[in-house]
PDB file of N, CA, C and O in Angstrom:
ATOM      1  N   CYS N   1     280.784 -86.288  65.792  1.00  0.00           N
ATOM      2  CA  CYS N   1     280.829 -86.669  67.186  1.00  0.00           C
ATOM      3  C   CYS N   1     281.292 -85.502  68.044  1.00  0.00           C
ATOM      4  O   CYS N   1     280.824 -85.327  69.170  1.00  0.00           O
ATOM      5  N   LEU N   2     282.229 -84.749  67.521  1.00  0.00           N
ATOM      6  CA  LEU N   2     282.858 -83.644  68.249  1.00  0.00           C
ATOM      7  C   LEU N   2     281.844 -82.651  68.800  1.00  0.00           C
ATOM      8  O   LEU N   2     281.979 -82.187  69.934  1.00  0.00           O
ATOM      9  N   HIS N   3     280.812 -82.340  68.032  1.00  0.00           N
ATOM     10  CA  HIS N   3     279.876 -81.298  68.451  1.00  0.00           C
ATOM     11  C   HIS N   3     279.176 -81.641  69.762  1.00  0.00           C
ATOM     12  O   HIS N   3     278.837 -80.745  70.532  1.00  0.00           O
ATOM     13  N   CYS N   4     278.966 -82.908  70.042  1.00  0.00           N
ATOM     14  CA  CYS N   4     278.339 -83.295  71.320  1.00  0.00           C
ATOM     15  C   CYS N   4     279.347 -83.896  72.298  1.00  0.00           C
ATOM     16  O   CYS N   4     279.393 -83.519  73.467  1.00  0.00           O
ATOM     17  N   HIS N   5     280.147 -84.838  71.813  1.00  0.00           N
ATOM     18  CA  HIS N   5     281.025 -85.595  72.703  1.00  0.00           C
ATOM     19  C   HIS N   5     282.359 -84.911  72.981  1.00  0.00           C
ATOM     20  O   HIS N   5     283.052 -85.290  73.925  1.00  0.00           O
ATOM     21  N   GLY N   6     282.744 -83.924  72.188  1.00  0.00           N
ATOM     22  CA  GLY N   6     284.012 -83.231  72.398  1.00  0.00           C
ATOM     23  C   GLY N   6     285.175 -83.962  71.757  1.00  0.00           C
ATOM     24  O   GLY N   6     285.052 -85.115  71.349  1.00  0.00           O
ATOM     25  N   ASP N   7     286.325 -83.306  71.692  1.00  0.00           N
ATOM     26  CA  ASP N   7     287.471 -83.881  70.977  1.00  0.00           C
ATOM     27  C   ASP N   7     288.096 -85.074  71.688  1.00  0.00           C
ATOM     28  O   ASP N   7     288.793 -85.863  71.072  1.00  0.00           O
ATOM     29  N   GLN N   8     287.860 -85.227  72.976  1.00  0.00           N
ATOM     30  CA  GLN N   8     288.372 -86.375  73.712  1.00  0.00           C
ATOM     31  C   GLN N   8     287.258 -87.315  74.175  1.00  0.00           C
ATOM     32  O   GLN N   8     287.488 -88.219  74.975  1.00  0.00           O
ATOM     33  N   GLY N   9     286.029 -87.068  73.695  1.00  0.00           N
ATOM     34  CA  GLY N   9     284.918 -87.948  74.025  1.00  0.00           C
ATOM     35  C   GLY N   9     284.392 -87.812  75.437  1.00  0.00           C
ATOM     36  O   GLY N   9     283.808 -88.743  75.989  1.00  0.00           O
ATOM     37  N   MET N  10     284.552 -86.643  76.023  1.00  0.00           N
ATOM     38  CA  MET N  10     284.152 -86.434  77.413  1.00  0.00           C
ATOM     39  C   MET N  10     282.751 -85.835  77.564  1.00  0.00           C
ATOM     40  O   MET N  10     282.335 -85.498  78.669  1.00  0.00           O
ATOM     41  N   GLY N  11     282.030 -85.667  76.457  1.00  0.00           N
ATOM     42  CA  GLY N  11     280.678 -85.108  76.510  1.00  0.00           C
ATOM     43  C   GLY N  11     280.655 -83.606  76.652  1.00  0.00           C
ATOM     44  O   GLY N  11     279.637 -83.027  77.019  1.00  0.00           O
ATOM     45  N   ASP N  12     281.778 -82.969  76.343  1.00  0.00           N
ATOM     46  CA  ASP N  12     281.911 -81.524  76.554  1.00  0.00           C
ATOM     47  C   ASP N  12     282.066 -80.734  75.259  1.00  0.00           C
ATOM     48  O   ASP N  12     282.649 -79.649  75.245  1.00  0.00           O
ATOM     49  N   GLY N  13     281.516 -81.248  74.176  1.00  0.00           N
ATOM     50  CA  GLY N  13     281.531 -80.505  72.921  1.00  0.00           C
ATOM     51  C   GLY N  13     280.606 -79.300  73.024  1.00  0.00           C
ATOM     52  O   GLY N  13     279.868 -79.149  74.004  1.00  0.00           O
ATOM     53  N   PRO N  14     280.615 -78.415  72.038  1.00  0.00           N
ATOM     54  CA  PRO N  14     279.775 -77.205  72.089  1.00  0.00           C
ATOM     55  C   PRO N  14     278.296 -77.497  72.349  1.00  0.00           C
ATOM     56  O   PRO N  14     277.668 -76.829  73.164  1.00  0.00           O
ATOM     57  N   VAL N  15     277.743 -78.497  71.691  1.00  0.00           N
ATOM     58  CA  VAL N  15     276.350 -78.858  71.921  1.00  0.00           C
ATOM     59  C   VAL N  15     276.210 -79.570  73.263  1.00  0.00           C
ATOM     60  O   VAL N  15     275.250 -79.347  73.998  1.00  0.00           O
ATOM     61  N   GLY N  16     277.172 -80.403  73.599  1.00  0.00           N
ATOM     62  CA  GLY N  16     277.152 -81.116  74.871  1.00  0.00           C
ATOM     63  C   GLY N  16     277.153 -80.192  76.073  1.00  0.00           C
ATOM     64  O   GLY N  16     276.572 -80.512  77.110  1.00  0.00           O
ATOM     65  N   LYS N  17     277.793 -79.044  75.930  1.00  0.00           N
ATOM     66  CA  LYS N  17     277.814 -78.060  77.024  1.00  0.00           C
ATOM     67  C   LYS N  17     276.428 -77.447  77.241  1.00  0.00           C
ATOM     68  O   LYS N  17     276.059 -77.124  78.354  1.00  0.00           O
ATOM     69  N   ILE N  18     275.688 -77.295  76.164  1.00  0.00           N
ATOM     70  CA  ILE N  18     274.344 -76.724  76.257  1.00  0.00           C
ATOM     71  C   ILE N  18     273.355 -77.782  76.745  1.00  0.00           C
ATOM     72  O   ILE N  18     272.569 -77.537  77.649  1.00  0.00           O
ATOM     73  N   PHE N  19     273.401 -78.956  76.115  1.00  0.00           N
ATOM     74  CA  PHE N  19     272.507 -80.056  76.490  1.00  0.00           C
ATOM     75  C   PHE N  19     273.263 -80.980  77.435  1.00  0.00           C
ATOM     76  O   PHE N  19     273.862 -81.964  77.006  1.00  0.00           O
ATOM     77  N   GLN N  20     273.249 -80.656  78.693  1.00  0.00           N
ATOM     78  CA  GLN N  20     273.965 -81.431  79.697  1.00  0.00           C
ATOM     79  C   GLN N  20     273.542 -82.898  79.659  1.00  0.00           C
ATOM     80  O   GLN N  20     272.418 -83.223  79.330  1.00  0.00           O
ATOM     81  N   GLY N  21     274.460 -83.762  80.005  1.00  0.00           N
ATOM     82  CA  GLY N  21     274.148 -85.178  80.082  1.00  0.00           C
ATOM     83  C   GLY N  21     274.588 -85.988  78.882  1.00  0.00           C
ATOM     84  O   GLY N  21     274.179 -87.136  78.744  1.00  0.00           O
ATOM     85  N   VAL N  22     275.449 -85.438  78.007  1.00  0.00           N
ATOM     86  CA  VAL N  22     275.991 -86.222  76.903  1.00  0.00           C
ATOM     87  C   VAL N  22     276.961 -87.235  77.513  1.00  0.00           C
ATOM     88  O   VAL N  22     277.849 -86.880  78.280  1.00  0.00           O
ATOM     89  N   THR N  23     276.780 -88.483  77.186  1.00  0.00           N
ATOM     90  CA  THR N  23     277.558 -89.551  77.799  1.00  0.00           C
ATOM     91  C   THR N  23     279.016 -89.508  77.365  1.00  0.00           C
ATOM     92  O   THR N  23     279.304 -89.574  76.171  1.00  0.00           O
ATOM     93  N   PRO N  24     279.940 -89.429  78.320  1.00  0.00           N
ATOM     94  CA  PRO N  24     281.362 -89.545  77.980  1.00  0.00           C
ATOM     95  C   PRO N  24     281.676 -90.969  77.529  1.00  0.00           C
ATOM     96  O   PRO N  24     281.080 -91.937  78.023  1.00  0.00           O
ATOM     97  N   TYR N  25     282.621 -91.123  76.624  1.00  0.00           N
ATOM     98  CA  TYR N  25     282.977 -92.435  76.102  1.00  0.00           C
ATOM     99  C   TYR N  25     283.558 -93.347  77.175  1.00  0.00           C
ATOM    100  O   TYR N  25     283.468 -94.557  77.072  1.00  0.00           O
ATOM    101  N   ASN N  26     284.173 -92.773  78.200  1.00  0.00           N
ATOM    102  CA  ASN N  26     284.794 -93.597  79.232  1.00  0.00           C
ATOM    103  C   ASN N  26     283.867 -93.870  80.414  1.00  0.00           C
ATOM    104  O   ASN N  26     284.287 -94.436  81.413  1.00  0.00           O
ATOM    105  N   SER N  27     282.603 -93.492  80.302  1.00  0.00           N
ATOM    106  CA  SER N  27     281.659 -93.721  81.393  1.00  0.00           C
ATOM    107  C   SER N  27     281.336 -95.207  81.509  1.00  0.00           C
ATOM    108  O   SER N  27     281.473 -95.968  80.547  1.00  0.00           O
ATOM    109  N   ARG N  28     280.891 -95.599  82.672  1.00  0.00           N
ATOM    110  CA  ARG N  28     280.523 -96.996  82.904  1.00  0.00           C
ATOM    111  C   ARG N  28     279.438 -97.447  81.918  1.00  0.00           C
ATOM    112  O   ARG N  28     279.412 -98.594  81.498  1.00  0.00           O
ATOM    113  N   ALA N  29     278.559 -96.539  81.529  1.00  0.00           N
ATOM    114  CA  ALA N  29     277.455 -96.871  80.622  1.00  0.00           C
ATOM    115  C   ALA N  29     277.945 -97.243  79.226  1.00  0.00           C
ATOM    116  O   ALA N  29     277.234 -97.916  78.484  1.00  0.00           O
ATOM    117  N   VAL N  30     279.147 -96.819  78.869  1.00  0.00           N
ATOM    118  CA  VAL N  30     279.657 -97.063  77.521  1.00  0.00           C
ATOM    119  C   VAL N  30     280.887 -97.959  77.517  1.00  0.00           C
ATOM    120  O   VAL N  30     281.086 -98.751  76.601  1.00  0.00           O
ATOM    121  N   ALA N  31     281.707 -97.879  78.546  1.00  0.00           N
ATOM    122  CA  ALA N  31     283.021 -98.520  78.556  1.00  0.00           C
ATOM    123  C   ALA N  31     282.977-100.035  78.341  1.00  0.00           C
ATOM    124  O   ALA N  31     283.892-100.592  77.750  1.00  0.00           O
ATOM    125  N   ASP N  32     281.935-100.690  78.793  1.00  0.00           N
ATOM    126  CA  ASP N  32     281.893-102.150  78.671  1.00  0.00           C
ATOM    127  C   ASP N  32     281.042-102.641  77.509  1.00  0.00           C
ATOM    128  O   ASP N  32     280.771-103.828  77.389  1.00  0.00           O
ATOM    129  N   LYS N  33     280.643-101.741  76.628  1.00  0.00           N
ATOM    130  CA  LYS N  33     279.801-102.132  75.494  1.00  0.00           C
ATOM    131  C   LYS N  33     280.642-102.720  74.365  1.00  0.00           C
ATOM    132  O   LYS N  33     281.776-102.312  74.128  1.00  0.00           O
ATOM    133  N   SER N  34     280.056-103.665  73.665  1.00  0.00           N
ATOM    134  CA  SER N  34     280.749-104.317  72.549  1.00  0.00           C
ATOM    135  C   SER N  34     280.850-103.391  71.342  1.00  0.00           C
ATOM    136  O   SER N  34     280.130-102.387  71.252  1.00  0.00           O
ATOM    137  N   GLU N  35     281.718-103.773  70.416  1.00  0.00           N
ATOM    138  CA  GLU N  35     281.838-103.023  69.159  1.00  0.00           C
ATOM    139  C   GLU N  35     280.498-102.971  68.440  1.00  0.00           C
ATOM    140  O   GLU N  35     280.112-101.942  67.904  1.00  0.00           O
ATOM    141  N   GLY N  36     279.806-104.093  68.426  1.00  0.00           N
ATOM    142  CA  GLY N  36     278.514-104.158  67.751  1.00  0.00           C
ATOM    143  C   GLY N  36     277.488-103.221  68.366  1.00  0.00           C
ATOM    144  O   GLY N  36     276.705-102.599  67.655  1.00  0.00           O
ATOM    145  N   HIS N  37     277.515-103.106  69.695  1.00  0.00           N
ATOM    146  CA  HIS N  37     276.590-102.200  70.369  1.00  0.00           C
ATOM    147  C   HIS N  37     276.897-100.750  69.978  1.00  0.00           C
ATOM    148  O   HIS N  37     275.985 -99.982  69.666  1.00  0.00           O
ATOM    149  N   LEU N  38     278.173-100.386  70.001  1.00  0.00           N
ATOM    150  CA  LEU N  38     278.556 -99.020  69.620  1.00  0.00           C
ATOM    151  C   LEU N  38     278.130 -98.728  68.181  1.00  0.00           C
ATOM    152  O   LEU N  38     277.571 -97.664  67.892  1.00  0.00           O
ATOM    153  N   PHE N  39     278.357 -99.678  67.284  1.00  0.00           N
ATOM    154  CA  PHE N  39     277.964 -99.513  65.886  1.00  0.00           C
ATOM    155  C   PHE N  39     276.448 -99.326  65.788  1.00  0.00           C
ATOM    156  O   PHE N  39     275.972 -98.458  65.051  1.00  0.00           O
ATOM    157  N   HIS N  40     275.697-100.117  66.530  1.00  0.00           N
ATOM    158  CA  HIS N  40     274.236-100.028  66.513  1.00  0.00           C
ATOM    159  C   HIS N  40     273.766 -98.650  66.981  1.00  0.00           C
ATOM    160  O   HIS N  40     272.871 -98.051  66.376  1.00  0.00           O
ATOM    161  N   VAL N  41     274.365 -98.137  68.044  1.00  0.00           N
ATOM    162  CA  VAL N  41     273.971 -96.826  68.569  1.00  0.00           C
ATOM    163  C   VAL N  41     274.301 -95.726  67.563  1.00  0.00           C
ATOM    164  O   VAL N  41     273.500 -94.820  67.348  1.00  0.00           O
ATOM    165  N   ILE N  42     275.462 -95.806  66.941  1.00  0.00           N
ATOM    166  CA  ILE N  42     275.820 -94.812  65.923  1.00  0.00           C
ATOM    167  C   ILE N  42     274.811 -94.887  64.768  1.00  0.00           C
ATOM    168  O   ILE N  42     274.356 -93.863  64.265  1.00  0.00           O
ATOM    169  N   THR N  43     274.446 -96.079  64.380  1.00  0.00           N
ATOM    170  CA  THR N  43     273.547 -96.286  63.250  1.00  0.00           C
ATOM    171  C   THR N  43     272.115 -95.857  63.552  1.00  0.00           C
ATOM    172  O   THR N  43     271.502 -95.126  62.770  1.00  0.00           O
ATOM    173  N   HIS N  44     271.583 -96.288  64.693  1.00  0.00           N
ATOM    174  CA  HIS N  44     270.161 -96.113  64.992  1.00  0.00           C
ATOM    175  C   HIS N  44     269.869 -95.071  66.068  1.00  0.00           C
ATOM    176  O   HIS N  44     268.707 -94.721  66.273  1.00  0.00           O
ATOM    177  N   GLY N  45     270.903 -94.598  66.746  1.00  0.00           N
ATOM    178  CA  GLY N  45     270.706 -93.626  67.805  1.00  0.00           C
ATOM    179  C   GLY N  45     270.285 -94.285  69.107  1.00  0.00           C
ATOM    180  O   GLY N  45     269.973 -95.471  69.156  1.00  0.00           O
ATOM    181  N   LYS N  46     270.269 -93.475  70.167  1.00  0.00           N
ATOM    182  CA  LYS N  46     269.826 -93.945  71.477  1.00  0.00           C
ATOM    183  C   LYS N  46     269.577 -92.732  72.349  1.00  0.00           C
ATOM    184  O   LYS N  46     270.425 -91.838  72.419  1.00  0.00           O
ATOM    185  N   GLY N  47     268.447 -92.708  73.022  1.00  0.00           N
ATOM    186  CA  GLY N  47     268.123 -91.559  73.856  1.00  0.00           C
ATOM    187  C   GLY N  47     268.073 -90.290  73.018  1.00  0.00           C
ATOM    188  O   GLY N  47     267.446 -90.256  71.968  1.00  0.00           O
ATOM    189  N   ARG N  48     268.791 -89.267  73.456  1.00  0.00           N
ATOM    190  CA  ARG N  48     268.802 -87.992  72.721  1.00  0.00           C
ATOM    191  C   ARG N  48     269.719 -88.009  71.514  1.00  0.00           C
ATOM    192  O   ARG N  48     269.673 -87.114  70.679  1.00  0.00           O
ATOM    193  N   MET N  49     270.571 -89.031  71.408  1.00  0.00           N
ATOM    194  CA  MET N  49     271.467 -89.117  70.253  1.00  0.00           C
ATOM    195  C   MET N  49     270.681 -89.631  69.060  1.00  0.00           C
ATOM    196  O   MET N  49     270.095 -90.709  69.098  1.00  0.00           O
ATOM    197  N   GLY N  50     270.690 -88.872  68.003  1.00  0.00           N
ATOM    198  CA  GLY N  50     269.981 -89.259  66.796  1.00  0.00           C
ATOM    199  C   GLY N  50     270.712 -90.333  66.013  1.00  0.00           C
ATOM    200  O   GLY N  50     271.893 -90.611  66.234  1.00  0.00           O
ATOM    201  N   ALA N  51     270.008 -90.939  65.095  1.00  0.00           N
ATOM    202  CA  ALA N  51     270.577 -91.952  64.209  1.00  0.00           C
ATOM    203  C   ALA N  51     271.493 -91.282  63.188  1.00  0.00           C
ATOM    204  O   ALA N  51     271.180 -90.215  62.668  1.00  0.00           O
ATOM    205  N   HIS N  52     272.625 -91.916  62.918  1.00  0.00           N
ATOM    206  CA  HIS N  52     273.565 -91.385  61.937  1.00  0.00           C
ATOM    207  C   HIS N  52     273.798 -92.340  60.772  1.00  0.00           C
ATOM    208  O   HIS N  52     274.660 -92.107  59.932  1.00  0.00           O
ATOM    209  N   GLY N  53     273.014 -93.408  60.718  1.00  0.00           N
ATOM    210  CA  GLY N  53     273.182 -94.411  59.663  1.00  0.00           C
ATOM    211  C   GLY N  53     272.993 -93.873  58.262  1.00  0.00           C
ATOM    212  O   GLY N  53     273.665 -94.321  57.337  1.00  0.00           O
ATOM    213  N   SER N  54     272.116 -92.907  58.104  1.00  0.00           N
ATOM    214  CA  SER N  54     271.883 -92.365  56.766  1.00  0.00           C
ATOM    215  C   SER N  54     272.895 -91.292  56.386  1.00  0.00           C
ATOM    216  O   SER N  54     272.965 -90.895  55.234  1.00  0.00           O
ATOM    217  N   GLN N  55     273.687 -90.852  57.358  1.00  0.00           N
ATOM    218  CA  GLN N  55     274.637 -89.769  57.111  1.00  0.00           C
ATOM    219  C   GLN N  55     276.087 -90.230  57.050  1.00  0.00           C
ATOM    220  O   GLN N  55     276.936 -89.558  56.473  1.00  0.00           O
ATOM    221  N   VAL N  56     276.368 -91.370  57.679  1.00  0.00           N
ATOM    222  CA  VAL N  56     277.744 -91.845  57.792  1.00  0.00           C
ATOM    223  C   VAL N  56     277.824 -93.248  57.187  1.00  0.00           C
ATOM    224  O   VAL N  56     277.012 -94.117  57.526  1.00  0.00           O
ATOM    225  N   SER N  57     278.786 -93.455  56.306  1.00  0.00           N
ATOM    226  CA  SER N  57     278.909 -94.759  55.647  1.00  0.00           C
ATOM    227  C   SER N  57     279.206 -95.860  56.666  1.00  0.00           C
ATOM    228  O   SER N  57     279.702 -95.598  57.762  1.00  0.00           O
ATOM    229  N   VAL N  58     278.909 -97.090  56.277  1.00  0.00           N
ATOM    230  CA  VAL N  58     279.183 -98.233  57.149  1.00  0.00           C
ATOM    231  C   VAL N  58     280.661 -98.266  57.524  1.00  0.00           C
ATOM    232  O   VAL N  58     281.020 -98.450  58.688  1.00  0.00           O
ATOM    233  N   GLU N  59     281.524 -98.084  56.540  1.00  0.00           N
ATOM    234  CA  GLU N  59     282.973 -98.093  56.791  1.00  0.00           C
ATOM    235  C   GLU N  59     283.362 -97.026  57.807  1.00  0.00           C
ATOM    236  O   GLU N  59     284.129 -97.285  58.739  1.00  0.00           O
ATOM    237  N   ASP N  60     282.832 -95.830  57.654  1.00  0.00           N
ATOM    238  CA  ASP N  60     283.169 -94.747  58.581  1.00  0.00           C
ATOM    239  C   ASP N  60     282.584 -94.983  59.974  1.00  0.00           C
ATOM    240  O   ASP N  60     283.193 -94.609  60.974  1.00  0.00           O
ATOM    241  N   ARG N  61     281.429 -95.639  60.060  1.00  0.00           N
ATOM    242  CA  ARG N  61     280.868 -95.956  61.384  1.00  0.00           C
ATOM    243  C   ARG N  61     281.779 -96.917  62.121  1.00  0.00           C
ATOM    244  O   ARG N  61     282.006 -96.773  63.328  1.00  0.00           O
ATOM    245  N   TRP N  62     282.355 -97.894  61.411  1.00  0.00           N
ATOM    246  CA  TRP N  62     283.297 -98.805  62.059  1.00  0.00           C
ATOM    247  C   TRP N  62     284.569 -98.068  62.470  1.00  0.00           C
ATOM    248  O   TRP N  62     285.161 -98.353  63.520  1.00  0.00           O
ATOM    249  N   LYS N  63     284.989 -97.100  61.682  1.00  0.00           N
ATOM    250  CA  LYS N  63     286.152 -96.285  62.062  1.00  0.00           C
ATOM    251  C   LYS N  63     285.854 -95.486  63.327  1.00  0.00           C
ATOM    252  O   LYS N  63     286.717 -95.335  64.193  1.00  0.00           O
ATOM    253  N   ILE N  64     284.642 -94.986  63.437  1.00  0.00           N
ATOM    254  CA  ILE N  64     284.236 -94.245  64.635  1.00  0.00           C
ATOM    255  C   ILE N  64     284.258 -95.174  65.841  1.00  0.00           C
ATOM    256  O   ILE N  64     284.737 -94.787  66.919  1.00  0.00           O
ATOM    257  N   VAL N  65     283.760 -96.387  65.683  1.00  0.00           N
ATOM    258  CA  VAL N  65     283.791 -97.360  66.785  1.00  0.00           C
ATOM    259  C   VAL N  65     285.221 -97.556  67.264  1.00  0.00           C
ATOM    260  O   VAL N  65     285.500 -97.507  68.474  1.00  0.00           O
ATOM    261  N   ARG N  66     286.154 -97.751  66.345  1.00  0.00           N
ATOM    262  CA  ARG N  66     287.557 -97.953  66.730  1.00  0.00           C
ATOM    263  C   ARG N  66     288.131 -96.701  67.399  1.00  0.00           C
ATOM    264  O   ARG N  66     288.904 -96.800  68.356  1.00  0.00           O
ATOM    265  N   PHE N  67     287.730 -95.528  66.932  1.00  0.00           N
ATOM    266  CA  PHE N  67     288.202 -94.284  67.531  1.00  0.00           C
ATOM    267  C   PHE N  67     287.667 -94.139  68.952  1.00  0.00           C
ATOM    268  O   PHE N  67     288.395 -93.769  69.867  1.00  0.00           O
ATOM    269  N   VAL N  68     286.390 -94.442  69.143  1.00  0.00           N
ATOM    270  CA  VAL N  68     285.798 -94.387  70.489  1.00  0.00           C
ATOM    271  C   VAL N  68     286.563 -95.342  71.408  1.00  0.00           C
ATOM    272  O   VAL N  68     286.905 -94.981  72.538  1.00  0.00           O
ATOM    273  N   GLN N  69     286.858 -96.535  70.944  1.00  0.00           N
ATOM    274  CA  GLN N  69     287.593 -97.496  71.761  1.00  0.00           C
ATOM    275  C   GLN N  69     288.993 -96.994  72.095  1.00  0.00           C
ATOM    276  O   GLN N  69     289.487 -97.216  73.197  1.00  0.00           O
ATOM    277  N   THR N  70     289.621 -96.306  71.164  1.00  0.00           N
ATOM    278  CA  THR N  70     290.945 -95.722  71.419  1.00  0.00           C
ATOM    279  C   THR N  70     290.846 -94.659  72.514  1.00  0.00           C
ATOM    280  O   THR N  70     291.661 -94.629  73.431  1.00  0.00           O
ATOM    281  N   LEU N  71     289.858 -93.797  72.420  1.00  0.00           N
ATOM    282  CA  LEU N  71     289.681 -92.764  73.443  1.00  0.00           C
ATOM    283  C   LEU N  71     289.358 -93.369  74.807  1.00  0.00           C
ATOM    284  O   LEU N  71     289.789 -92.851  75.829  1.00  0.00           O
ATOM    285  N   GLN N  72     288.632 -94.464  74.823  1.00  0.00           N
ATOM    286  CA  GLN N  72     288.289 -95.114  76.079  1.00  0.00           C
ATOM    287  C   GLN N  72     289.518 -95.617  76.819  1.00  0.00           C
ATOM    288  O   GLN N  72     289.515 -95.696  78.043  1.00  0.00           O
ATOM    289  N   LYS N  73     290.578 -95.939  76.094  1.00  0.00           N
ATOM    290  CA  LYS N  73     291.796 -96.481  76.699  1.00  0.00           C
ATOM    291  C   LYS N  73     292.712 -95.403  77.250  1.00  0.00           C
ATOM    292  O   LYS N  73     293.678 -95.703  77.915  1.00  0.00           O
ATOM    293  N   GLN N  74     292.403 -94.145  76.968  1.00  0.00           N
ATOM    294  CA  GLN N  74     293.261 -93.042  77.419  1.00  0.00           C
ATOM    295  C   GLN N  74     292.929 -92.622  78.820  1.00  0.00           C
ATOM    296  O   GLN N  74     291.883 -92.774  79.333  1.00  0.00           O
TER     297      GLN N  74
END
């Protein structure tokens, strides 16, 4: 996640700086999404974000969802 979204989820990771428009985790487009929606996007991708279901275990995808939610509260 860091390479695009950055360490605080602001969309300012190294790749995110090059490919402008990486969605910050606290943006209106993401902030009100359910856990299931976040899991689905991580699994299947959305827009320019590729699918990560084949690369990240189910357990780790749920951990990422919880981490994104933690960053959203900051």
